[in-house]
JSON list of C-alpha atoms in Angstrom, two decimals:
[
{"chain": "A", "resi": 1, "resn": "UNK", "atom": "CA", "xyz": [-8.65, -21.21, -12.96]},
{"chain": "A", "resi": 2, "resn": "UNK", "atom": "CA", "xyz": [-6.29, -20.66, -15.98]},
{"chain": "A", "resi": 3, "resn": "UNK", "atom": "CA", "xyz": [-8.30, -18.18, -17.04]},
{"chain": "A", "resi": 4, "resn": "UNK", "atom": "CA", "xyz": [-7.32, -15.52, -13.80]},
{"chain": "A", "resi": 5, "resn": "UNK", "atom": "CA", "xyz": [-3.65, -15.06, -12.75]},
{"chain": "A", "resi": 6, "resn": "UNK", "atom": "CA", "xyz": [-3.75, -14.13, -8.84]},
{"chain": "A", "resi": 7, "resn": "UNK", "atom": "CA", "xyz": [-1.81, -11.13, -7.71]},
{"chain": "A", "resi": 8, "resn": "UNK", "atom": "CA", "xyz": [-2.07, -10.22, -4.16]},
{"chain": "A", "resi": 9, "resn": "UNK", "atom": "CA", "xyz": [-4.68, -8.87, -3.30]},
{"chain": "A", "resi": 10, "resn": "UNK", "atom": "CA", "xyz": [-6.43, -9.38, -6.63]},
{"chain": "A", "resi": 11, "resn": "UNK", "atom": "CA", "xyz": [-7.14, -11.17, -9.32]},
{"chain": "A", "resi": 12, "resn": "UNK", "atom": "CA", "xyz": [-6.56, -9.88, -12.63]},
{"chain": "A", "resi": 13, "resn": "UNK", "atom": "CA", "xyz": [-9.49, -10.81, -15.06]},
{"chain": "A", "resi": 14, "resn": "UNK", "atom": "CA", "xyz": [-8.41, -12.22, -18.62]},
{"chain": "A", "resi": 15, "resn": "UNK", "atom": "CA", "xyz": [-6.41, -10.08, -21.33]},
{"chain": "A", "resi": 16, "resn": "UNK", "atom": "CA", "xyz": [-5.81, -8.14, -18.08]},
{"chain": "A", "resi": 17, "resn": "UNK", "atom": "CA", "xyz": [-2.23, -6.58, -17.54]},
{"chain": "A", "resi": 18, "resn": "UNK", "atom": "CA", "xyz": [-0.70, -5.21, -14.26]},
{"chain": "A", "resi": 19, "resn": "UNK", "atom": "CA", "xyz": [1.10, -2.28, -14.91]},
{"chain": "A", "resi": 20, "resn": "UNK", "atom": "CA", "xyz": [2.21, -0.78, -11.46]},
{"chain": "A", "resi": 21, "resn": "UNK", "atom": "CA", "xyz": [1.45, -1.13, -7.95]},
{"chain": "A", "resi": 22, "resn": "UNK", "atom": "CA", "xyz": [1.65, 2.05, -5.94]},
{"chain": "A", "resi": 23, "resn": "UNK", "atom": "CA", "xyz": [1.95, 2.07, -2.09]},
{"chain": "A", "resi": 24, "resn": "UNK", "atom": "CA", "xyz": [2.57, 4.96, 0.72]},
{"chain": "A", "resi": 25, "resn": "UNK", "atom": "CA", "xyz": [6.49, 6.14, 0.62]},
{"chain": "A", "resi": 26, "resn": "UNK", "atom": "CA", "xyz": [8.89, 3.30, 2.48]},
{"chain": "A", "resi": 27, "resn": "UNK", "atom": "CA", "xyz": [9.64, 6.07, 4.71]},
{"chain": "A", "resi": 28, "resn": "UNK", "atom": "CA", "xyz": [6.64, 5.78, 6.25]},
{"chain": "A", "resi": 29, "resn": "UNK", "atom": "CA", "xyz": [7.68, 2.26, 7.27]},
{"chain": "A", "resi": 30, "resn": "UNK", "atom": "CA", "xyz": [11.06, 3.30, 8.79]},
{"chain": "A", "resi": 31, "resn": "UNK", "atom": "CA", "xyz": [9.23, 4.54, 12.39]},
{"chain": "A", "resi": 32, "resn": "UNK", "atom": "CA", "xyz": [8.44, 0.71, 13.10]},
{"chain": "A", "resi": 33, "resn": "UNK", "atom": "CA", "xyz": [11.95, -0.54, 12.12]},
{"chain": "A", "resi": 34, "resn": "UNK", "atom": "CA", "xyz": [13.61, 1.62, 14.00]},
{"chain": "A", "resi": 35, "resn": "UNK", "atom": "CA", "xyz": [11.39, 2.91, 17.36]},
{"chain": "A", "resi": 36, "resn": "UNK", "atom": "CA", "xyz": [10.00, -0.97, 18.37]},
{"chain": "A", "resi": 37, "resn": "UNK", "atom": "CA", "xyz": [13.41, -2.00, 18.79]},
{"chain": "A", "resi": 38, "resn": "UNK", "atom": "CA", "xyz": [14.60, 0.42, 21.17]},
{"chain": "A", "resi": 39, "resn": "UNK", "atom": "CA", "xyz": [11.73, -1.15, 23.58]},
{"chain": "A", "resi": 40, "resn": "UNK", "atom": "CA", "xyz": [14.62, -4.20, 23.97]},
{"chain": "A", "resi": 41, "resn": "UNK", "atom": "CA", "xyz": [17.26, -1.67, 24.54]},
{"chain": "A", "resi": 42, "resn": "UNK", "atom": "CA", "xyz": [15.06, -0.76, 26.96]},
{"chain": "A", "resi": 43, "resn": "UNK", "atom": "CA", "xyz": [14.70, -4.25, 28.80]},
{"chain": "A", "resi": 44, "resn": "UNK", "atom": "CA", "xyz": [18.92, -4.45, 28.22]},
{"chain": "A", "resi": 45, "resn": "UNK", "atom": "CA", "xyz": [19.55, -0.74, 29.75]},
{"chain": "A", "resi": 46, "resn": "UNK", "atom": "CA", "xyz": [17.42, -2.12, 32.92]},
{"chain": "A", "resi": 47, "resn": "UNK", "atom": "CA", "xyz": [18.73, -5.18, 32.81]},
{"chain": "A", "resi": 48, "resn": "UNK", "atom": "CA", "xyz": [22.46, -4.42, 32.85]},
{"chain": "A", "resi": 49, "resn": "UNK", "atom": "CA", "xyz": [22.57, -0.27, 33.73]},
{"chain": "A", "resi": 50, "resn": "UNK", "atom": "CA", "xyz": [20.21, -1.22, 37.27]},
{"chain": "A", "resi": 51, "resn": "UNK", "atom": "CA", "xyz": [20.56, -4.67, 37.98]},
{"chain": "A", "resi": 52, "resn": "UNK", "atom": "CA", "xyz": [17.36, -5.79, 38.01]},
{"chain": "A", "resi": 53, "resn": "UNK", "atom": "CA", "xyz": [16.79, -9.26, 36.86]},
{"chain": "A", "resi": 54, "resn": "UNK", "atom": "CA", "xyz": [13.10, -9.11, 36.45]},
{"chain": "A", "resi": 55, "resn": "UNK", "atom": "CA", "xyz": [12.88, -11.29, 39.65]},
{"chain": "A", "resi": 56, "resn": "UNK", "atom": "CA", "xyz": [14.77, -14.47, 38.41]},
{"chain": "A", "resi": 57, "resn": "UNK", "atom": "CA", "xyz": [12.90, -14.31, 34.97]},
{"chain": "A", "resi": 58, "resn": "UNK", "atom": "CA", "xyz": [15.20, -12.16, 32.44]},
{"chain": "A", "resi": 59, "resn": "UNK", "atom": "CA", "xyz": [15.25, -14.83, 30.03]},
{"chain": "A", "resi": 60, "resn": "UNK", "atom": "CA", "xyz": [11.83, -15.49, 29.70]},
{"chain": "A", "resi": 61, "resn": "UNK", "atom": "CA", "xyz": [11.41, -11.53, 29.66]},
{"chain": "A", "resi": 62, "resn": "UNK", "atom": "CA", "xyz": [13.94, -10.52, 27.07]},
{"chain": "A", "resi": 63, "resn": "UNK", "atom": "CA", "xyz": [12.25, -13.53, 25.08]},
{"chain": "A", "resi": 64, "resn": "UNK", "atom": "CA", "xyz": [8.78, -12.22, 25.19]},
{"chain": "A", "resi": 65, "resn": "UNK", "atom": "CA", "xyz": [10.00, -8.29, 24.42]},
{"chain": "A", "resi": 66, "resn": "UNK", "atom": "CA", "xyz": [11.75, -10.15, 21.09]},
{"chain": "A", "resi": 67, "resn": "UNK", "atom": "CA", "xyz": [8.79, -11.88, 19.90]},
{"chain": "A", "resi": 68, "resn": "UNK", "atom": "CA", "xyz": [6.79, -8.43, 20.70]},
{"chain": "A", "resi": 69, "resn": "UNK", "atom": "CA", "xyz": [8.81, -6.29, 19.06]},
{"chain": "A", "resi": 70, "resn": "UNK", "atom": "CA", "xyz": [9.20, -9.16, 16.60]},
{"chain": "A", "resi": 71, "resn": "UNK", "atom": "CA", "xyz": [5.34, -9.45, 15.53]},
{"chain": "A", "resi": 72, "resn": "UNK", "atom": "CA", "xyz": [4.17, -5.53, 16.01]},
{"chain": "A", "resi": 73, "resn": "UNK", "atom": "CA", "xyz": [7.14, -4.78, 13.32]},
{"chain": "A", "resi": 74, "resn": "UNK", "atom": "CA", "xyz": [5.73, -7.35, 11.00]},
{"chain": "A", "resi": 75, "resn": "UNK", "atom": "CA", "xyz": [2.38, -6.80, 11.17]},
{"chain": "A", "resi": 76, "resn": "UNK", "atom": "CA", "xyz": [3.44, -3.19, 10.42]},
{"chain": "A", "resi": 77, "resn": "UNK", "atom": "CA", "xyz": [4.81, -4.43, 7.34]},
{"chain": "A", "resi": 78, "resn": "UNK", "atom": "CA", "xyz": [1.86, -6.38, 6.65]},
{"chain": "A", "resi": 79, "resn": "UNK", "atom": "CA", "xyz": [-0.07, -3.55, 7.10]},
{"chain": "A", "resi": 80, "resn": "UNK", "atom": "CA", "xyz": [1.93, -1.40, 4.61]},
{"chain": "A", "resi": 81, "resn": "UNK", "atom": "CA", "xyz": [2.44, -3.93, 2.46]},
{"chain": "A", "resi": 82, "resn": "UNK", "atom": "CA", "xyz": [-1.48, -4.77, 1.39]},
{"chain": "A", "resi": 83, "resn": "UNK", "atom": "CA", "xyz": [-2.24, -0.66, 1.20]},
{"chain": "A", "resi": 84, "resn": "UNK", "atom": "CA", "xyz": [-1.60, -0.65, -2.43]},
{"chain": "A", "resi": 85, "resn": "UNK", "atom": "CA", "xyz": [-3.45, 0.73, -5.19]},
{"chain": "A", "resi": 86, "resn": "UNK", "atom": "CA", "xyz": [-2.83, -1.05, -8.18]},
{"chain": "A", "resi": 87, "resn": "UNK", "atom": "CA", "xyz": [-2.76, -0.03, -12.06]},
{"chain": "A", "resi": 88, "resn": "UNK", "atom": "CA", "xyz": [-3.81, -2.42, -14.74]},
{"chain": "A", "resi": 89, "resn": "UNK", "atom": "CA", "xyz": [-4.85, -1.76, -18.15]},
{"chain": "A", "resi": 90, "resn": "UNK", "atom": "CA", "xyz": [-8.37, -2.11, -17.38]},
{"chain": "A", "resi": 91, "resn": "UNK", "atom": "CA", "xyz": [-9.22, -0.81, -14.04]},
{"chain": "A", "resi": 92, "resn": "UNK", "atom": "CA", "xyz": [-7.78, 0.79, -10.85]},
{"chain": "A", "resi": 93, "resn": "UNK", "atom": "CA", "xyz": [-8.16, -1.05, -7.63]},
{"chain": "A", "resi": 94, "resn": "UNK", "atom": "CA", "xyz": [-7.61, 0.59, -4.74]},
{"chain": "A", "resi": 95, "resn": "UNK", "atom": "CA", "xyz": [-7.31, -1.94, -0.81]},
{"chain": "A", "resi": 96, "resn": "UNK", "atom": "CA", "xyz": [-7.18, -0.46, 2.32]},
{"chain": "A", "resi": 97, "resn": "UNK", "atom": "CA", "xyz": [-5.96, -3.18, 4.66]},
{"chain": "A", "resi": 98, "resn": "UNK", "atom": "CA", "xyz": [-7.17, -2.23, 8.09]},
{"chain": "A", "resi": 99, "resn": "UNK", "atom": "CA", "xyz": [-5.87, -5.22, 10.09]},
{"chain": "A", "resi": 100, "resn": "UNK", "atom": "CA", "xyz": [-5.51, -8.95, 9.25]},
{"chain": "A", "resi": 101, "resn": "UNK", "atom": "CA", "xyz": [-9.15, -9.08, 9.03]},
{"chain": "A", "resi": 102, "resn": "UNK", "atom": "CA", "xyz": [-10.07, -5.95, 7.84]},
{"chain": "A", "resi": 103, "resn": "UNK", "atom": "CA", "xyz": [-10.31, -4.45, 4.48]},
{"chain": "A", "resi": 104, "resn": "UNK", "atom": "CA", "xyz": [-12.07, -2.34, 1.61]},
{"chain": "A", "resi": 105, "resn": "UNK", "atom": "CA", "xyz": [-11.39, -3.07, -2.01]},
{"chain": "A", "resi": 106, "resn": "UNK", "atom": "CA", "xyz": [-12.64, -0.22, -4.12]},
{"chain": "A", "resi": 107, "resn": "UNK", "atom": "CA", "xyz": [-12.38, -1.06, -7.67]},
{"chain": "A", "resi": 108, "resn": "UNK", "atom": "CA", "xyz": [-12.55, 1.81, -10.53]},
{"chain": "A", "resi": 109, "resn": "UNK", "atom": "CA", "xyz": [-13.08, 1.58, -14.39]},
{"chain": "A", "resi": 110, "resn": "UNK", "atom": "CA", "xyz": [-11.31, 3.83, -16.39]},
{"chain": "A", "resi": 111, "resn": "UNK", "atom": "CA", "xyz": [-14.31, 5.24, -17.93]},
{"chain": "A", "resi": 112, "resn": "UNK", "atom": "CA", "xyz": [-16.01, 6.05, -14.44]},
{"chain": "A", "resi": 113, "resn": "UNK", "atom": "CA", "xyz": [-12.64, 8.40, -13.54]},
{"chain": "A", "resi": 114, "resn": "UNK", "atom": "CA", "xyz": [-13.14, 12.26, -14.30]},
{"chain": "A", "resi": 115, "resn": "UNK", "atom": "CA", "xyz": [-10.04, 13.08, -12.53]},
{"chain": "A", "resi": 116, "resn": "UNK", "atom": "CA", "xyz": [-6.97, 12.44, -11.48]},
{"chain": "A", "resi": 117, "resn": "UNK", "atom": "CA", "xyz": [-4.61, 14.87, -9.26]},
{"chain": "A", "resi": 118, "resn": "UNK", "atom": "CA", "xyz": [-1.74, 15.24, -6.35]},
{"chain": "A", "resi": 119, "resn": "UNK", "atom": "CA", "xyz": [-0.48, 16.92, -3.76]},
{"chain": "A", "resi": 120, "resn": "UNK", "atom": "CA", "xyz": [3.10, 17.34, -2.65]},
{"chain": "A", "resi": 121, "resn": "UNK", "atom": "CA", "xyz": [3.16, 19.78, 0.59]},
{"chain": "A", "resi": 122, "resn": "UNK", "atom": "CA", "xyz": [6.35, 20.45, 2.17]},
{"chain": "A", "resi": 123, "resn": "UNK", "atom": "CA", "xyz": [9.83, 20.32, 1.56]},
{"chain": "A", "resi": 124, "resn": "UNK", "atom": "CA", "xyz": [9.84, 16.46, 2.77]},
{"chain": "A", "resi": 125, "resn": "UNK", "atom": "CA", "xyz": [7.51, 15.76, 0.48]},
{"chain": "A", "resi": 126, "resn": "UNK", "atom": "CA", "xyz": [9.30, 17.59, -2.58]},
{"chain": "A", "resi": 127, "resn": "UNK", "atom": "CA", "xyz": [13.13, 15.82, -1.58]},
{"chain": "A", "resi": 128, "resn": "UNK", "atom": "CA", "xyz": [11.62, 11.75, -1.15]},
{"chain": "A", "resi": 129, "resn": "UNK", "atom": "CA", "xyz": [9.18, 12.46, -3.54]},
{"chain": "A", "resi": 130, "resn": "UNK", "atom": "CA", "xyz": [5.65, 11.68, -2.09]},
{"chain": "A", "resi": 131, "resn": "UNK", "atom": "CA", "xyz": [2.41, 13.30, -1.91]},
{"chain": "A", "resi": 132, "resn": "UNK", "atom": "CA", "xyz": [-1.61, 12.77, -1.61]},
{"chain": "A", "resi": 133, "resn": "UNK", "atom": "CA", "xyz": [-3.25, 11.08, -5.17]},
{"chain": "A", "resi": 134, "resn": "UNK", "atom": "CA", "xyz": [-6.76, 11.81, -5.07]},
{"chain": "A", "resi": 135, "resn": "UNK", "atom": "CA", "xyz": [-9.33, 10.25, -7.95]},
{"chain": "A", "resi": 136, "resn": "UNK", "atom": "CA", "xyz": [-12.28, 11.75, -8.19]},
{"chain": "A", "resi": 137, "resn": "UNK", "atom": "CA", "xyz": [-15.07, 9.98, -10.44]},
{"chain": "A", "resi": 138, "resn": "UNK", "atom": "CA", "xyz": [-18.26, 9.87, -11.94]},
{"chain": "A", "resi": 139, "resn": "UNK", "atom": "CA", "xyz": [-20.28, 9.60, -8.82]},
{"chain": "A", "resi": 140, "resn": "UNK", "atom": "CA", "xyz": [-18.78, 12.41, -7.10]},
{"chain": "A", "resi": 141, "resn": "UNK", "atom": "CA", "xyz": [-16.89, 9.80, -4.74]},
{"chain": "A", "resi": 142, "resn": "UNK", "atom": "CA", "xyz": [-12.73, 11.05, -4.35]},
{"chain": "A", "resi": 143, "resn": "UNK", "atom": "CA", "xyz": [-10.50, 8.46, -3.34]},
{"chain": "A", "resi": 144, "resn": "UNK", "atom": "CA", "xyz": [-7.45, 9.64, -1.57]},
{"chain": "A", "resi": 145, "resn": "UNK", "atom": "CA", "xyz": [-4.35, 7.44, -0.92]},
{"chain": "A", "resi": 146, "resn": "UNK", "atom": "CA", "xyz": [-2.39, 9.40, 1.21]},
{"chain": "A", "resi": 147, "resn": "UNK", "atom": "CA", "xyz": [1.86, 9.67, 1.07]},
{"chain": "A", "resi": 148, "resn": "UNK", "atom": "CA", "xyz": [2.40, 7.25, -1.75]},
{"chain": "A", "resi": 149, "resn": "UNK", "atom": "CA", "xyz": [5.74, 7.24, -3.61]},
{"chain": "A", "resi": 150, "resn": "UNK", "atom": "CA", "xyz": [5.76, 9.55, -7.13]},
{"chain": "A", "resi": 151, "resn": "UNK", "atom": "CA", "xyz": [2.88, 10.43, -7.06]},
{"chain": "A", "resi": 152, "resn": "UNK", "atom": "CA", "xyz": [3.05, 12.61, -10.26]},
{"chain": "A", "resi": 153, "resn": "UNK", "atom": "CA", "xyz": [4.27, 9.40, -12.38]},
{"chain": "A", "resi": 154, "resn": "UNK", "atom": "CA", "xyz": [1.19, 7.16, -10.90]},
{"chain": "A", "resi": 155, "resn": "UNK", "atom": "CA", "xyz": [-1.07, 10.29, -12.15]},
{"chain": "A", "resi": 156, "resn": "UNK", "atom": "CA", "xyz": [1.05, 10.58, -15.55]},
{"chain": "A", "resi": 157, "resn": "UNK", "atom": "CA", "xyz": [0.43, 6.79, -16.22]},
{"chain": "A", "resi": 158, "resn": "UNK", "atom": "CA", "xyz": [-3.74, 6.73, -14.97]},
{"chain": "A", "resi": 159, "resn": "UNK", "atom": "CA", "xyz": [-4.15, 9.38, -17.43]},
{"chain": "A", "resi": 160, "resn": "UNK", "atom": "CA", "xyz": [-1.93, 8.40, -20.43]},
{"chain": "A", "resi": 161, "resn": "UNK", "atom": "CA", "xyz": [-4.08, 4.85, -19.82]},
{"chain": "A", "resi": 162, "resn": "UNK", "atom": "CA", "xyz": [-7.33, 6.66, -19.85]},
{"chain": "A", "resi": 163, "resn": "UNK", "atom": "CA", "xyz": [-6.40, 8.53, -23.10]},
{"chain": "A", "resi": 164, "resn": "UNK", "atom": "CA", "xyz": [-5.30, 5.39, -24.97]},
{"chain": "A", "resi": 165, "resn": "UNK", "atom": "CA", "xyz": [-8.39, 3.94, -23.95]},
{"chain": "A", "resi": 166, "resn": "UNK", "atom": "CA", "xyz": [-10.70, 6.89, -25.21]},
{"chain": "A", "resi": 167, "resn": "UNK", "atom": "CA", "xyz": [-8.33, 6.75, -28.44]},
{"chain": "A", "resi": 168, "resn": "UNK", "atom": "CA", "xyz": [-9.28, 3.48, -29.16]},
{"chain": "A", "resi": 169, "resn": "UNK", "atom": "CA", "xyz": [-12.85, 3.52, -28.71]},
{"chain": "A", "resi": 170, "resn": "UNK", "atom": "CA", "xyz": [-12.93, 6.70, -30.27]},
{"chain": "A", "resi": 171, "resn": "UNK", "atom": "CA", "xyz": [-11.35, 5.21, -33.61]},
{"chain": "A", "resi": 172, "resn": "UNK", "atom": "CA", "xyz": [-12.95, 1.80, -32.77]},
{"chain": "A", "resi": 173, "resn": "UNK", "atom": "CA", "xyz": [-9.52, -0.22, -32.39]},
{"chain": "A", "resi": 174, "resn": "UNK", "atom": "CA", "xyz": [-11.34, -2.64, -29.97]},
{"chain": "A", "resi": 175, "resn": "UNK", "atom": "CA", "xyz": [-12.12, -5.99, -31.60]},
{"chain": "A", "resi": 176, "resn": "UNK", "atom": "CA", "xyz": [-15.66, -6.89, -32.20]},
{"chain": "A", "resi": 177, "resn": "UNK", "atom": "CA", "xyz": [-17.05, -9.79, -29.57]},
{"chain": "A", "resi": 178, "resn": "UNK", "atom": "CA", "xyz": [-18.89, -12.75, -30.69]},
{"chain": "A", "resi": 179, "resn": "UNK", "atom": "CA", "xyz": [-21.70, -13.88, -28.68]}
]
């Protein structure tokens, strides 16, 4: 395998660079840090503010809402975490993690994108700097990754890549393969 360097969730072919990995806005992320938690504060405020001892069990129940709270806050993350869209110098790959089981790569050549474009709608969008990238290609398909972070920079870069590689097979820069 020396040929393939792995980079979650892909692997990049040979003479293939990564150049950025784009994801949905952080902020997105901040609900599940900071709601889930307030679900022990919860247990604590009946606990202490009522009296009620969960019949004799409060341990075991303030240890079960911690490992709750615990897991649905990672797998949040995890979630987040594998939506990525990522930019190489040959192709744009796009996952959609649904669940730990669950997911749909979607993998785009340069050559087979007509257009790239974003939206930014609303003044939350405009002062942490997110927005909707859509890609629309060859086939008429649009992929749309919704609320990922500078957005105008990830479209800046697909399209500066597409025009250096239209450049060089226009002037016929790429090296000549030997079968």
């Amino acid at each position: 395998m020396k040929n393939f360097i792995l980079i979650m969730p892909i692997i990049l072919r040979q003479n293939e660079q990564l150049i950025k990995v784009a994801r949905q806005h952080v902020i997105f992320l901040m609900p599940a840090f900071f709601s889930w938690p307030f679900v022990i504060v919860g247990f604590l405020a009946v606990r202490y503010a009522l009296g009620f001892d969960f019949f004799g069990y409060w341990g075991w129940v303030l240890v079960f809402a911690v490992l709750l709270v615990t897991m649905v806050v990672l797998y949040k993350y995890y979630i987040w975490r594998n939506n990525v869209l990522i930019i190489t110098n040959q192709r744009v790959v796009e996952n959609e993690q649904y669940g730990f089981f669950s997911k749909t790569v979607t993998e785009l050549l340069y050559k087979d994108i007509l257009e790239v474009s974003y939206d930014k709608k609303g003044v939350s969008a405009s002062m942490y700097d997110y927005g909707d990238l859509k890609i629309r290609t060859a086939s008429e398909n649009e992929i749309v990754l919704e609320k990922i972070a500078d957005p105008d920079e990830t479209v800046e870069l697909i399209n500066q890549i597409r025009q250096d590689g239209m450049r060089s097979v226009l002037t016929n820069d790429t090296p000549a393969k030997h079968v």
